[in-house]
Amino acid sequence: MIPNAPTLDQLRTMPVGDIIALPSEVLAVLQEDADAALKSAKSMKDWLDGAIAQKFGDRAHEARAAIAKDTGIVRFSDGAITIVADLPKKVDWDQAKLDALVESIRASGEDPSQYIEISFSVSERAYGAWPDAIRRAFEPARTLRTGKPTFRLLRD
């Protein structure tokens, strides 16, 4: 603990200029505290969500079965509370089988894009390892965007 350092609760109401003016050591402690609070909150949310899923999972399953659905949103009541239970559908497609189907559709004279979305991607690791001539050929098709910058302040 650093004397006179603001707490996370105090930080919430501080102007950004005042936060910027804090010494790096204080910012590092605040970042560690915020990371710990976030981890604790995520853990508590997971624990609570798990308990809620145990409490209402069977009822949600029964509600979906009653309308002949395996996935999706169902609503039911528990006293004065309406429970909205969502079991999202996640579909994975076998890429090799899809590739064979695309070739089959092409061979029959039809356009596979009428049935399937086709996209291309290039591994950045592979791109970096290619010979210069190949890399130059692909450069016009490549756009580099950056993500959100992050900074970790580590204390010695």
Coordinates of N, CA and C in Angstrom, one line a residue:
M1 N 0.8 -1.2 0.0 CA 0.0 0.0 0.0 C 0.9 1.2 0.0
I2 N 0.5 2.2 -0.8 CA 1.3 3.4 -0.9 C 0.5 4.5 -0.2
P3 N 1.2 5.2 0.8 CA 0.5 6.2 1.5 C -0.1 7.3 0.6
N4 N -1.3 7.7 0.9 CA -2.1 8.8 0.2 C -2.4 8.4 -1.2
A5 N -2.3 7.1 -1.6 CA -2.7 6.7 -2.9 C -4.2 6.6 -2.9
P6 N -4.9 7.0 -4.0 CA -6.3 6.8 -4.1 C -6.7 5.4 -4.2
T7 N -7.9 5.1 -3.7 CA -8.5 3.8 -3.8 C -9.2 3.6 -5.2
L8 N -9.6 2.4 -5.5 CA -10.4 2.3 -6.8 C -11.7 3.0 -6.7
D9 N -12.3 3.1 -5.5 CA -13.6 3.8 -5.4 C -13.3 5.3 -5.6
Q10 N -12.2 5.8 -5.1 CA -11.9 7.3 -5.3 C -11.5 7.5 -6.8
L11 N -10.8 6.6 -7.4 CA -10.4 6.7 -8.8 C -11.5 6.9 -9.7
R12 N -12.6 6.2 -9.4 CA -13.9 6.3 -10.2 C -14.3 7.7 -10.4
T13 N -14.1 8.6 -9.5 CA -14.6 10.0 -9.6 C -13.5 11.0 -9.9
M14 N -12.3 10.5 -10.1 CA -11.2 11.4 -10.4 C -11.2 11.9 -11.8
P15 N -10.9 13.1 -12.1 CA -10.7 13.5 -13.5 C -9.5 12.8 -14.1
V16 N -9.6 12.5 -15.4 CA -8.5 11.8 -16.1 C -7.2 12.5 -15.9
G17 N -7.2 13.8 -16.0 CA -5.9 14.6 -15.8 C -5.2 14.3 -14.5
D18 N -6.1 14.1 -13.4 CA -5.5 13.8 -12.1 C -4.9 12.4 -12.1
I19 N -5.6 11.5 -12.8 CA -5.1 10.1 -12.8 C -3.8 10.1 -13.6
I20 N -3.7 10.8 -14.7 CA -2.5 10.8 -15.5 C -1.3 11.4 -14.6
A21 N -1.6 12.3 -13.8 CA -0.6 12.9 -12.9 C -0.1 12.0 -11.8
L22 N -0.7 10.9 -11.5 CA -0.3 10.0 -10.5 C 1.0 9.4 -10.8
P23 N 1.9 9.1 -9.8 CA 3.1 8.5 -10.1 C 2.9 7.1 -10.7
S24 N 3.8 6.6 -11.5 CA 3.7 5.2 -12.1 C 3.5 4.2 -11.0
E25 N 4.2 4.3 -9.9 CA 4.1 3.3 -8.8 C 2.6 3.2 -8.3
V26 N 2.0 4.3 -8.2 CA 0.6 4.4 -7.8 C -0.3 3.7 -8.9
L27 N -0.1 4.1 -10.1 CA -0.9 3.5 -11.2 C -0.7 2.0 -11.3
A28 N 0.5 1.5 -11.0 CA 0.8 0.1 -11.0 C -0.1 -0.6 -9.9
V29 N -0.1 0.0 -8.7 CA -0.9 -0.6 -7.6 C -2.3 -0.6 -8.0
L30 N -2.8 0.5 -8.5 CA -4.2 0.6 -8.9 C -4.6 -0.4 -10.0
Q31 N -3.7 -0.6 -10.9 CA -4.0 -1.5 -12.0 C -4.0 -2.9 -11.4
E32 N -3.1 -3.3 -10.5 CA -3.2 -4.6 -9.8 C -4.5 -4.7 -9.1
D33 N -4.9 -3.7 -8.3 CA -6.1 -3.8 -7.6 C -7.3 -3.9 -8.5
A34 N -7.3 -3.2 -9.6 CA -8.4 -3.3 -10.6 C -8.5 -4.7 -11.2
D35 N -7.3 -5.3 -11.5 CA -7.2 -6.6 -12.1 C -7.8 -7.7 -11.1
A36 N -7.4 -7.5 -9.8 CA -7.8 -8.4 -8.8 C -9.3 -8.3 -8.6
A37 N -9.9 -7.1 -8.6 CA -11.3 -6.9 -8.4 C -12.1 -7.5 -9.6
L38 N -11.5 -7.3 -10.8 CA -12.2 -7.8 -12.0 C -12.2 -9.4 -11.9
K39 N -11.1 -10.0 -11.5 CA -11.0 -11.4 -11.4 C -12.0 -11.9 -10.4
S40 N -12.0 -11.2 -9.3 CA -12.9 -11.6 -8.2 C -14.4 -11.5 -8.7
A41 N -14.7 -10.4 -9.3 CA -16.1 -10.2 -9.8 C -16.5 -11.3 -10.9
K42 N -15.5 -11.6 -11.8 CA -15.8 -12.6 -12.8 C -16.0 -14.0 -12.1
S43 N -15.2 -14.3 -11.1 CA -15.3 -15.6 -10.4 C -16.7 -15.6 -9.7
M44 N -17.1 -14.5 -9.0 CA -18.4 -14.5 -8.3 C -19.5 -14.7 -9.4
K45 N -19.4 -14.0 -10.5 CA -20.4 -14.1 -11.5 C -20.5 -15.5 -12.1
D46 N -19.4 -16.2 -12.3 CA -19.4 -17.6 -12.7 C -20.1 -18.5 -11.7
W47 N -19.7 -18.3 -10.4 CA -20.3 -19.1 -9.3 C -21.8 -18.9 -9.3
L48 N -22.3 -17.6 -9.3 CA -23.7 -17.3 -9.3 C -24.4 -17.9 -10.5
D49 N -23.8 -17.7 -11.7 CA -24.4 -18.2 -12.9 C -24.6 -19.7 -12.9
G50 N -23.6 -20.4 -12.3 CA -23.6 -21.8 -12.2 C -24.7 -22.3 -11.3
A51 N -24.9 -21.6 -10.2 CA -26.0 -21.9 -9.3 C -27.4 -21.7 -9.9
I52 N -27.5 -20.6 -10.7 CA -28.8 -20.3 -11.4 C -29.0 -21.3 -12.4
A53 N -28.0 -21.7 -13.1 CA -28.2 -22.8 -14.1 C -28.6 -24.1 -13.5
Q54 N -28.1 -24.4 -12.3 CA -28.5 -25.6 -11.6 C -30.0 -25.5 -11.2
K55 N -30.3 -24.3 -10.7 CA -31.7 -24.1 -10.2 C -32.7 -24.2 -11.3
F56 N -32.4 -23.6 -12.5 CA -33.4 -23.5 -13.5 C -33.2 -24.3 -14.8
G57 N -32.1 -25.1 -14.8 CA -31.7 -25.8 -16.0 C -32.8 -26.8 -16.4
D58 N -33.3 -27.6 -15.4 CA -34.3 -28.6 -15.8 C -35.6 -28.0 -16.3
R59 N -36.0 -26.9 -15.6 CA -37.2 -26.2 -16.1 C -37.0 -25.7 -17.5
A60 N -35.9 -25.1 -17.8 CA -35.6 -24.6 -19.1 C -35.6 -25.7 -20.2
H61 N -35.0 -26.9 -19.8 CA -35.0 -28.0 -20.7 C -36.5 -28.5 -20.9
E62 N -37.3 -28.6 -19.9 CA -38.7 -29.0 -20.0 C -39.5 -28.0 -20.9
A63 N -39.2 -26.7 -20.7 CA -39.9 -25.7 -21.5 C -39.5 -25.8 -23.0
R64 N -38.3 -26.1 -23.3 CA -37.9 -26.3 -24.7 C -38.5 -27.5 -25.2
A65 N -38.5 -28.6 -24.4 CA -39.1 -29.9 -24.9 C -40.6 -29.7 -25.2
A66 N -41.3 -28.9 -24.4 CA -42.7 -28.6 -24.6 C -43.0 -28.0 -25.9
I67 N -42.1 -27.2 -26.5 CA -42.3 -26.6 -27.8 C -41.4 -27.2 -28.8
A68 N -40.9 -28.4 -28.5 CA -40.1 -29.2 -29.5 C -38.9 -28.4 -30.0
K69 N -38.1 -27.8 -29.1 CA -36.9 -27.0 -29.4 C -35.8 -27.6 -28.6
D70 N -34.6 -27.7 -29.3 CA -33.4 -28.2 -28.5 C -32.6 -27.0 -28.0
T71 N -32.7 -25.9 -28.7 CA -32.0 -24.7 -28.4 C -32.9 -23.5 -28.5
G72 N -32.3 -22.3 -28.1 CA -33.0 -21.1 -28.2 C -33.5 -20.5 -26.9
I73 N -34.3 -19.5 -26.9 CA -34.8 -18.8 -25.8 C -36.2 -19.4 -25.4
V74 N -36.3 -19.6 -24.1 CA -37.6 -19.9 -23.5 C -37.8 -19.0 -22.3
R75 N -39.1 -18.8 -22.0 CA -39.4 -17.9 -20.8 C -40.4 -18.7 -19.9
F76 N -40.1 -18.6 -18.6 CA -41.0 -19.2 -17.6 C -40.9 -18.4 -16.3
S77 N -41.9 -18.6 -15.5 CA -41.9 -17.7 -14.3 C -41.5 -18.6 -13.0
D78 N -41.0 -17.8 -12.1 CA -40.7 -18.4 -10.8 C -41.1 -17.3 -9.8
G79 N -42.3 -17.5 -9.3 CA -42.9 -16.4 -8.5 C -43.1 -15.2 -9.3
A80 N -42.7 -14.0 -8.8 CA -42.8 -12.8 -9.6 C -41.7 -12.5 -10.6
I81 N -40.8 -13.5 -10.7 CA -39.6 -13.3 -11.6 C -39.9 -14.1 -12.9
T82 N -39.6 -13.5 -14.0 CA -39.6 -14.2 -15.3 C -38.2 -14.6 -15.6
I83 N -38.0 -15.8 -15.9 CA -36.7 -16.4 -16.2 C -36.7 -16.5 -17.7
V84 N -35.6 -15.9 -18.3 CA -35.4 -16.0 -19.7 C -34.2 -16.8 -19.9
A85 N -34.3 -18.1 -20.4 CA -33.3 -19.0 -20.5 C -32.9 -19.2 -22.0
D86 N -31.6 -18.9 -22.3 CA -31.2 -19.0 -23.6 C -30.1 -20.2 -23.7
L87 N -30.3 -21.1 -24.6 CA -29.3 -22.1 -25.0 C -29.0 -21.8 -26.4
P88 N -27.9 -21.1 -26.6 CA -27.6 -20.7 -28.0 C -27.2 -21.9 -28.9
K89 N -27.4 -21.8 -30.1 CA -27.1 -22.8 -31.1 C -25.7 -22.5 -31.6
K90 N -24.8 -23.4 -31.5 CA -23.4 -23.2 -32.0 C -23.2 -24.4 -33.0
V91 N -23.0 -24.0 -34.2 CA -22.8 -25.0 -35.3 C -21.4 -25.0 -35.8
D92 N -20.8 -26.1 -35.8 CA -19.4 -26.3 -36.4 C -19.6 -27.1 -37.7
W93 N -18.9 -26.7 -38.8 CA -19.0 -27.3 -40.0 C -17.6 -28.0 -40.3
D94 N -17.6 -29.2 -40.8 CA -16.4 -29.9 -41.1 C -15.9 -29.3 -42.4
Q95 N -14.8 -28.7 -42.3 CA -14.2 -27.9 -43.5 C -13.9 -28.8 -44.6
A96 N -13.3 -29.9 -44.4 CA -12.9 -30.8 -45.5 C -14.2 -31.3 -46.2
K97 N -15.3 -31.6 -45.5 CA -16.5 -32.1 -46.1 C -17.1 -31.0 -46.9
L98 N -17.1 -29.7 -46.4 CA -17.6 -28.6 -47.1 C -16.9 -28.4 -48.4
D99 N -15.5 -28.5 -48.3 CA -14.7 -28.3 -49.5 C -15.1 -29.3 -50.6
A100 N -15.3 -30.6 -50.2 CA -15.7 -31.6 -51.1 C -17.1 -31.3 -51.7
L101 N -18.0 -30.7 -50.9 CA -19.3 -30.4 -51.4 C -19.2 -29.2 -52.4
V102 N -18.4 -28.2 -52.1 CA -18.2 -27.1 -53.0 C -17.7 -27.6 -54.4
E103 N -16.8 -28.5 -54.3 CA -16.2 -29.0 -55.6 C -17.3 -29.8 -56.3
S104 N -18.1 -30.5 -55.6 CA -19.2 -31.3 -56.2 C -20.2 -30.4 -56.9
I105 N -20.6 -29.3 -56.2 CA -21.5 -28.3 -56.7 C -20.9 -27.7 -58.0
R106 N -19.7 -27.3 -57.9 CA -19.0 -26.7 -59.1 C -19.0 -27.7 -60.3
A107 N -18.7 -29.0 -60.0 CA -18.6 -30.0 -61.0 C -20.0 -30.2 -61.7
S108 N -21.1 -30.0 -60.9 CA -22.4 -30.1 -61.5 C -22.8 -28.9 -62.3
G109 N -22.0 -27.9 -62.4 CA -22.2 -26.7 -63.2 C -23.0 -25.6 -62.4
E110 N -23.1 -25.8 -61.1 CA -23.8 -24.8 -60.3 C -22.8 -23.9 -59.6
D111 N -23.3 -22.8 -59.1 CA -22.5 -21.8 -58.4 C -22.5 -22.1 -56.9
P112 N -21.4 -22.6 -56.2 CA -21.5 -22.9 -54.8 C -21.8 -21.7 -53.9
S113 N -21.6 -20.5 -54.4 CA -21.9 -19.3 -53.6 C -23.4 -19.1 -53.3
Q114 N -24.2 -19.9 -54.1 CA -25.6 -19.8 -53.9 C -26.0 -20.6 -52.6
Y115 N -25.1 -21.5 -52.2 CA -25.4 -22.4 -51.0 C -24.5 -22.1 -49.8
I116 N -23.3 -21.6 -50.1 CA -22.3 -21.6 -49.0 C -21.5 -20.2 -49.1
E117 N -21.2 -19.7 -47.9 CA -20.3 -18.5 -47.9 C -18.9 -19.0 -47.9
I118 N -18.1 -18.5 -48.8 CA -16.7 -18.9 -49.0 C -15.9 -17.7 -48.6
S119 N -14.9 -17.9 -47.7 CA -14.0 -16.8 -47.3 C -12.6 -17.4 -47.3
F120 N -11.7 -16.5 -47.4 CA -10.3 -16.8 -47.4 C -9.6 -16.1 -46.3
S121 N -8.6 -16.8 -45.7 CA -7.8 -16.1 -44.7 C -6.4 -16.6 -44.8
V122 N -5.5 -15.8 -44.3 CA -4.1 -16.2 -44.4 C -3.5 -16.1 -42.9
S123 N -2.9 -17.1 -42.5 CA -2.2 -17.0 -41.2 C -1.1 -16.0 -41.2
E124 N -1.1 -15.1 -40.3 CA -0.1 -14.0 -40.2 C 1.3 -14.7 -40.0
R125 N 1.4 -15.7 -39.3 CA 2.6 -16.4 -39.1 C 3.2 -17.0 -40.4
A126 N 2.2 -17.6 -41.2 CA 2.6 -18.2 -42.5 C 3.1 -17.1 -43.4
Y127 N 2.3 -16.0 -43.4 CA 2.6 -14.8 -44.3 C 4.0 -14.3 -44.0
G128 N 4.3 -14.2 -42.8 CA 5.7 -13.7 -42.4 C 6.8 -14.7 -42.8
A129 N 6.5 -15.9 -43.0 CA 7.5 -16.9 -43.4 C 7.6 -17.1 -44.9
W130 N 6.7 -16.5 -45.6 CA 6.8 -16.7 -47.1 C 8.0 -16.0 -47.7
P131 N 8.4 -16.5 -48.9 CA 9.4 -15.8 -49.6 C 8.9 -14.4 -50.0
D132 N 9.8 -13.5 -50.2 CA 9.4 -12.1 -50.5 C 8.5 -12.0 -51.7
A133 N 8.8 -12.7 -52.8 CA 8.0 -12.6 -54.0 C 6.6 -13.0 -53.8
I134 N 6.3 -14.0 -53.0 CA 5.0 -14.5 -52.7 C 4.3 -13.4 -51.8
R135 N 5.0 -13.0 -50.8 CA 4.5 -12.0 -49.9 C 4.1 -10.7 -50.7
R136 N 4.9 -10.2 -51.6 CA 4.6 -9.0 -52.4 C 3.3 -9.2 -53.2
A137 N 3.1 -10.4 -53.7 CA 1.9 -10.7 -54.5 C 0.6 -10.6 -53.6
F138 N 0.8 -10.9 -52.4 CA -0.4 -10.9 -51.5 C -0.6 -9.5 -50.8
E139 N 0.4 -8.7 -50.8 CA 0.3 -7.4 -50.1 C -0.9 -6.6 -50.5
P140 N -1.3 -6.5 -51.7 CA -2.5 -5.6 -52.0 C -3.8 -6.1 -51.4
A141 N -3.8 -7.4 -51.1 CA -5.0 -8.0 -50.5 C -5.0 -7.9 -48.9
R142 N -3.9 -7.4 -48.4 CA -3.7 -7.4 -46.9 C -3.9 -6.0 -46.3
T143 N -4.7 -5.9 -45.3 CA -4.9 -4.6 -44.6 C -4.6 -4.9 -43.1
L144 N -3.7 -4.1 -42.6 CA -3.3 -4.3 -41.2 C -4.1 -3.3 -40.4
R145 N -4.8 -3.8 -39.4 CA -5.5 -2.9 -38.4 C -4.9 -3.2 -37.0
T146 N -5.0 -2.3 -36.2 CA -4.5 -2.5 -34.8 C -5.6 -2.7 -33.9
G147 N -5.4 -3.4 -32.8 CA -6.4 -3.5 -31.7 C -6.2 -2.4 -30.7
K148 N -6.9 -2.6 -29.6 CA -6.9 -1.6 -28.5 C -5.5 -1.8 -27.8
P149 N -4.8 -0.7 -27.6 CA -3.5 -0.8 -26.9 C -3.7 -1.2 -25.4
T150 N -2.9 -2.0 -24.9 CA -2.9 -2.3 -23.5 C -1.5 -2.1 -22.9
F151 N -1.6 -1.8 -21.6 CA -0.3 -1.5 -20.9 C -0.4 -2.2 -19.5
R152 N 0.6 -3.0 -19.2 CA 0.7 -3.6 -17.9 C 1.8 -2.9 -17.2
L153 N 1.5 -2.5 -16.0 CA 2.6 -1.8 -15.2 C 3.0 -2.8 -14.1
L154 N 4.2 -3.3 -14.2 CA 4.7 -4.3 -13.3 C 5.7 -3.6 -12.3
R155 N 5.4 -4.0 -11.0 CA 6.3 -3.5 -10.0 C 7.5 -4.4 -9.8
D156 N 8.6 -3.9 -9.5 CA 9.8 -4.8 -9.3 C 9.7 -5.5 -8.0

